[in-house]
Amino acid sequence: MGQERDRNTPMSRMTRKGLATRERIIDYATDLMIDDGIANTSIDDIRHAAGVSGSQMAHYFADKHDLIGAVIDRAADRVMDGQQPYLDHFDSLEAIEAWADLEINYQRSAGCPGCPLGSLAAELLDVDPSLAARVRDHMDTWAARMSNGLRDMKDRGDLRKNADPDNLARALLTGLQGGLFMTNLTGDVAPVEAIMTRLIDDLRRQTNPTPSFG
């Protein structure tokens, strides 16, 4: 009973040291599960990497399912943080091109790791639909942030009146995820580079021409 109360203790009631320990466990678990896969990462692997005891693991996480949920959230935070400030200013063709270049250049420099969220989703889809849905929710948030910027473009008149910001955002994110999967599979940045070039060309065709005052 004591352990159950510990696991249900809100984070706001944890000590600073306790919060730091929990964060360290999540960070190591995220690194291991993204690099080695969820199925190939045991609680003991995480415990040894984080330098914590079995009782500490049980104190902060009810089970592996609970920990995987925290890993998904941490991976999503890393992805979103890595795309700043582009996602906050996704409201011009130049900004979107810069965002695509960021994604492509990161894959090139990091050895084509793909997308951690996409990798987690692929592994969980047939194994744990509830956790896969958690990844989907983060993907939906990602697409919504892109859509907000595209809607600003439309409101300014930069996009044509029949342009659909939500559809464009979904196409950009879906294309990115497919490109990242192929880039990870092949170890070559060309797939993600090709699809992003194609999608941005399509977006460009839906923009209104800049007025000429000459």
Protein backbone atom coordinates (compact mmCIF):
# COMPACT_ATOMS: atom_id res chain seq x y z
CA MET A 1 0.00 0.00 0.00
CA GLY A 2 2.82 2.41 0.78
CA GLN A 3 4.34 2.04 -2.67
CA GLU A 4 0.96 2.66 -4.31
CA ARG A 5 0.56 5.92 -2.41
CA ASP A 6 4.07 6.92 -3.47
CA ARG A 7 3.29 6.31 -7.13
CA ASN A 8 0.13 8.37 -6.91
CA THR A 9 1.83 11.31 -5.22
CA PRO A 10 1.47 14.37 -7.46
CA MET A 11 4.73 15.72 -8.82
CA SER A 12 3.93 19.04 -7.11
CA ARG A 13 4.43 17.22 -3.78
CA MET A 14 7.75 15.62 -4.70
CA THR A 15 10.96 17.00 -3.26
CA ARG A 16 13.38 18.76 -5.58
CA LYS A 17 15.70 15.76 -5.32
CA GLY A 18 12.83 13.41 -6.10
CA LEU A 19 11.84 15.39 -9.19
CA ALA A 20 15.46 15.41 -10.37
CA THR A 21 15.69 11.64 -9.94
CA ARG A 22 12.46 11.07 -11.85
CA GLU A 23 13.63 13.35 -14.66
CA ARG A 24 16.96 11.50 -14.85
CA ILE A 25 15.19 8.16 -15.15
CA ILE A 26 12.97 9.48 -17.96
CA ASP A 27 15.94 10.95 -19.83
CA TYR A 28 17.89 7.69 -19.74
CA ALA A 29 14.80 5.65 -20.59
CA THR A 30 14.09 7.91 -23.57
CA ASP A 31 17.65 7.58 -24.89
CA LEU A 32 17.64 3.80 -24.53
CA MET A 33 14.18 3.20 -25.96
CA ILE A 34 14.81 5.42 -28.97
CA ASP A 35 18.24 3.90 -29.66
CA ASP A 36 17.51 0.25 -28.89
CA GLY A 37 13.72 0.01 -29.16
CA ILE A 38 11.10 -0.35 -26.45
CA ALA A 39 10.98 -4.15 -26.57
CA ASN A 40 14.75 -4.40 -26.26
CA THR A 41 14.95 -2.03 -23.28
CA SER A 42 14.27 -3.55 -19.87
CA ILE A 43 13.56 -1.83 -16.59
CA ASP A 44 16.93 -3.14 -15.36
CA ASP A 45 18.67 -1.56 -18.37
CA ILE A 46 17.14 1.79 -17.45
CA ARG A 47 17.83 1.35 -13.75
CA HIS A 48 21.52 0.65 -14.34
CA ALA A 49 21.90 3.52 -16.82
CA ALA A 50 20.22 6.01 -14.49
CA GLY A 51 22.04 4.73 -11.43
CA VAL A 52 18.91 4.07 -9.36
CA SER A 53 17.62 1.14 -7.35
CA GLY A 54 14.69 -1.09 -8.10
CA SER A 55 12.76 0.49 -5.24
CA GLN A 56 13.34 3.94 -6.71
CA MET A 57 12.01 2.79 -10.07
CA ALA A 58 8.90 1.41 -8.36
CA HIS A 59 8.54 4.62 -6.37
CA TYR A 60 8.27 6.83 -9.48
CA PHE A 61 6.67 4.49 -12.04
CA ALA A 62 3.94 1.91 -11.55
CA ASP A 63 5.27 -0.31 -14.35
CA LYS A 64 6.94 -0.21 -17.75
CA HIS A 65 3.72 1.02 -19.39
CA ASP A 66 3.74 4.02 -17.07
CA LEU A 67 7.37 4.75 -17.88
CA ILE A 68 6.82 4.43 -21.64
CA GLY A 69 4.09 7.07 -21.39
CA ALA A 70 6.60 9.44 -19.79
CA VAL A 71 9.15 8.56 -22.48
CA ILE A 72 6.67 9.44 -25.23
CA ASP A 73 6.04 12.82 -23.61
CA ARG A 74 9.77 13.46 -23.23
CA ALA A 75 10.48 12.49 -26.84
CA ALA A 76 7.72 14.85 -27.99
CA ASP A 77 9.19 17.68 -25.91
CA ARG A 78 12.59 17.10 -27.48
CA VAL A 79 11.16 17.14 -30.99
CA MET A 80 9.18 20.32 -30.39
CA ASP A 81 12.07 22.06 -28.63
CA GLY A 82 14.39 21.14 -31.49
CA GLN A 83 12.13 22.92 -33.96
CA GLN A 84 12.08 26.25 -32.20
CA PRO A 85 11.69 29.03 -33.10
CA TYR A 86 10.32 27.77 -36.45
CA LEU A 87 7.08 26.29 -35.11
CA ASP A 88 6.29 29.55 -33.33
CA HIS A 89 6.65 31.47 -36.60
CA PHE A 90 5.34 29.00 -39.16
CA ASP A 91 3.68 31.82 -41.06
CA SER A 92 5.70 32.48 -44.19
CA LEU A 93 7.08 30.47 -47.07
CA GLU A 94 10.60 31.49 -46.02
CA ALA A 95 10.02 30.26 -42.46
CA ILE A 96 8.64 26.94 -43.67
CA GLU A 97 11.58 26.47 -46.02
CA ALA A 98 13.92 27.20 -43.10
CA TRP A 99 12.07 24.62 -40.99
CA ALA A 100 12.45 22.01 -43.74
CA ASP A 101 16.16 22.84 -44.06
CA LEU A 102 16.53 22.41 -40.30
CA GLU A 103 15.00 18.93 -40.48
CA ILE A 104 17.10 17.89 -43.47
CA ASN A 105 20.36 19.26 -42.07
CA TYR A 106 19.77 17.61 -38.71
CA GLN A 107 19.27 14.22 -40.36
CA ARG A 108 22.43 14.73 -42.38
CA SER A 109 24.54 15.72 -39.37
CA ALA A 110 23.11 13.10 -36.98
CA GLY A 111 23.43 10.11 -39.30
CA CYS A 112 19.79 9.82 -40.42
CA PRO A 113 18.12 8.78 -37.14
CA GLY A 114 14.60 9.48 -38.41
CA CYS A 115 11.94 10.79 -36.02
CA PRO A 116 11.85 9.45 -32.44
CA LEU A 117 8.09 9.92 -32.24
CA GLY A 118 7.55 8.08 -35.50
CA SER A 119 9.81 5.25 -34.35
CA LEU A 120 7.96 4.91 -31.05
CA ALA A 121 4.60 4.91 -32.83
CA ALA A 122 5.69 2.21 -35.28
CA GLU A 123 6.77 -0.06 -32.44
CA LEU A 124 3.66 0.52 -30.33
CA LEU A 125 0.94 0.48 -32.98
CA ASP A 126 0.16 -3.24 -32.81
CA VAL A 127 1.46 -3.77 -29.29
CA ASP A 128 -0.24 -1.10 -27.19
CA PRO A 129 -2.90 1.01 -28.94
CA SER A 130 -3.32 3.28 -25.91
CA LEU A 131 0.33 4.29 -25.97
CA ALA A 132 0.26 4.61 -29.76
CA ALA A 133 -2.69 6.97 -29.31
CA ARG A 134 -0.55 9.02 -26.95
CA VAL A 135 2.00 9.46 -29.72
CA ARG A 136 -0.82 10.37 -32.10
CA ASP A 137 -1.98 13.10 -29.74
CA HIS A 138 1.48 14.66 -29.83
CA MET A 139 1.48 14.41 -33.62
CA ASP A 140 -1.90 16.16 -33.66
CA THR A 141 -0.47 18.95 -31.50
CA TRP A 142 2.50 19.24 -33.87
CA ALA A 143 0.20 19.51 -36.90
CA ALA A 144 -2.01 22.05 -35.11
CA ARG A 145 0.94 24.34 -34.46
CA MET A 146 1.86 24.20 -38.13
CA SER A 147 -1.74 24.83 -39.11
CA ASN A 148 -1.89 27.93 -36.91
CA GLY A 149 0.95 29.51 -38.84
CA LEU A 150 -0.54 28.56 -42.19
CA ARG A 151 -3.87 30.04 -41.08
CA ASP A 152 -2.06 33.31 -40.31
CA MET A 153 -0.69 33.24 -43.84
CA LYS A 154 -4.18 32.78 -45.21
CA ASP A 155 -5.61 35.56 -43.03
CA ARG A 156 -2.95 37.93 -44.38
CA GLY A 157 -3.80 36.97 -47.93
CA ASP A 158 -0.49 35.16 -48.52
CA LEU A 159 -2.35 31.92 -49.25
CA ARG A 160 -5.15 31.58 -51.76
CA LYS A 161 -8.72 31.71 -50.45
CA ASN A 162 -9.34 28.04 -51.23
CA ALA A 163 -6.21 26.90 -49.38
CA ASP A 164 -6.92 24.62 -46.40
CA PRO A 165 -4.38 25.25 -43.58
CA ASP A 166 -5.30 22.06 -41.72
CA ASN A 167 -4.92 19.93 -44.84
CA LEU A 168 -1.63 21.59 -45.76
CA ALA A 169 -0.27 21.05 -42.25
CA ARG A 170 -1.26 17.38 -42.30
CA ALA A 171 0.36 16.94 -45.71
CA LEU A 172 3.60 18.56 -44.53
CA LEU A 173 3.77 16.47 -41.36
CA THR A 174 2.77 13.23 -43.08
CA GLY A 175 5.31 13.83 -45.83
CA LEU A 176 7.99 14.63 -43.27
CA GLN A 177 7.27 11.44 -41.31
CA GLY A 178 7.35 9.30 -44.44
CA GLY A 179 10.57 10.94 -45.59
CA LEU A 180 12.17 10.48 -42.18
CA PHE A 181 11.20 6.81 -42.13
CA MET A 182 12.81 6.23 -45.53
CA THR A 183 15.84 8.31 -44.57
CA ASN A 184 16.31 6.19 -41.45
CA LEU A 185 15.76 2.98 -43.43
CA THR A 186 18.22 3.86 -46.18
CA GLY A 187 20.73 5.90 -44.18
CA ASP A 188 20.42 8.58 -46.86
CA VAL A 189 18.97 12.05 -46.45
CA ALA A 190 17.71 12.09 -50.06
CA PRO A 191 14.17 10.76 -49.31
CA VAL A 192 13.26 13.45 -46.80
CA GLU A 193 14.93 16.09 -48.95
CA ALA A 194 12.90 15.00 -52.00
CA ILE A 195 9.51 14.95 -50.28
CA MET A 196 10.01 18.26 -48.50
CA THR A 197 11.05 19.92 -51.77
CA ARG A 198 7.94 18.54 -53.45
CA LEU A 199 5.59 19.61 -50.65
CA ILE A 200 7.01 23.12 -50.41
CA ASP A 201 6.70 23.49 -54.19
CA ASP A 202 3.04 22.54 -53.81
CA LEU A 203 2.63 25.07 -51.01
CA ARG A 204 4.27 27.73 -53.15
CA ARG A 205 1.67 27.14 -55.86
CA GLN A 206 -1.03 27.92 -53.32
CA THR A 207 0.41 31.29 -52.38
CA ASN A 208 -0.79 34.54 -53.88
CA PRO A 209 1.73 36.38 -56.06
CA THR A 210 3.43 39.35 -54.43
CA PRO A 211 2.01 42.59 -55.83
CA SER A 212 4.36 44.48 -58.11
CA PHE A 213 4.65 48.22 -57.67
CA GLY A 214 7.22 48.72 -60.39
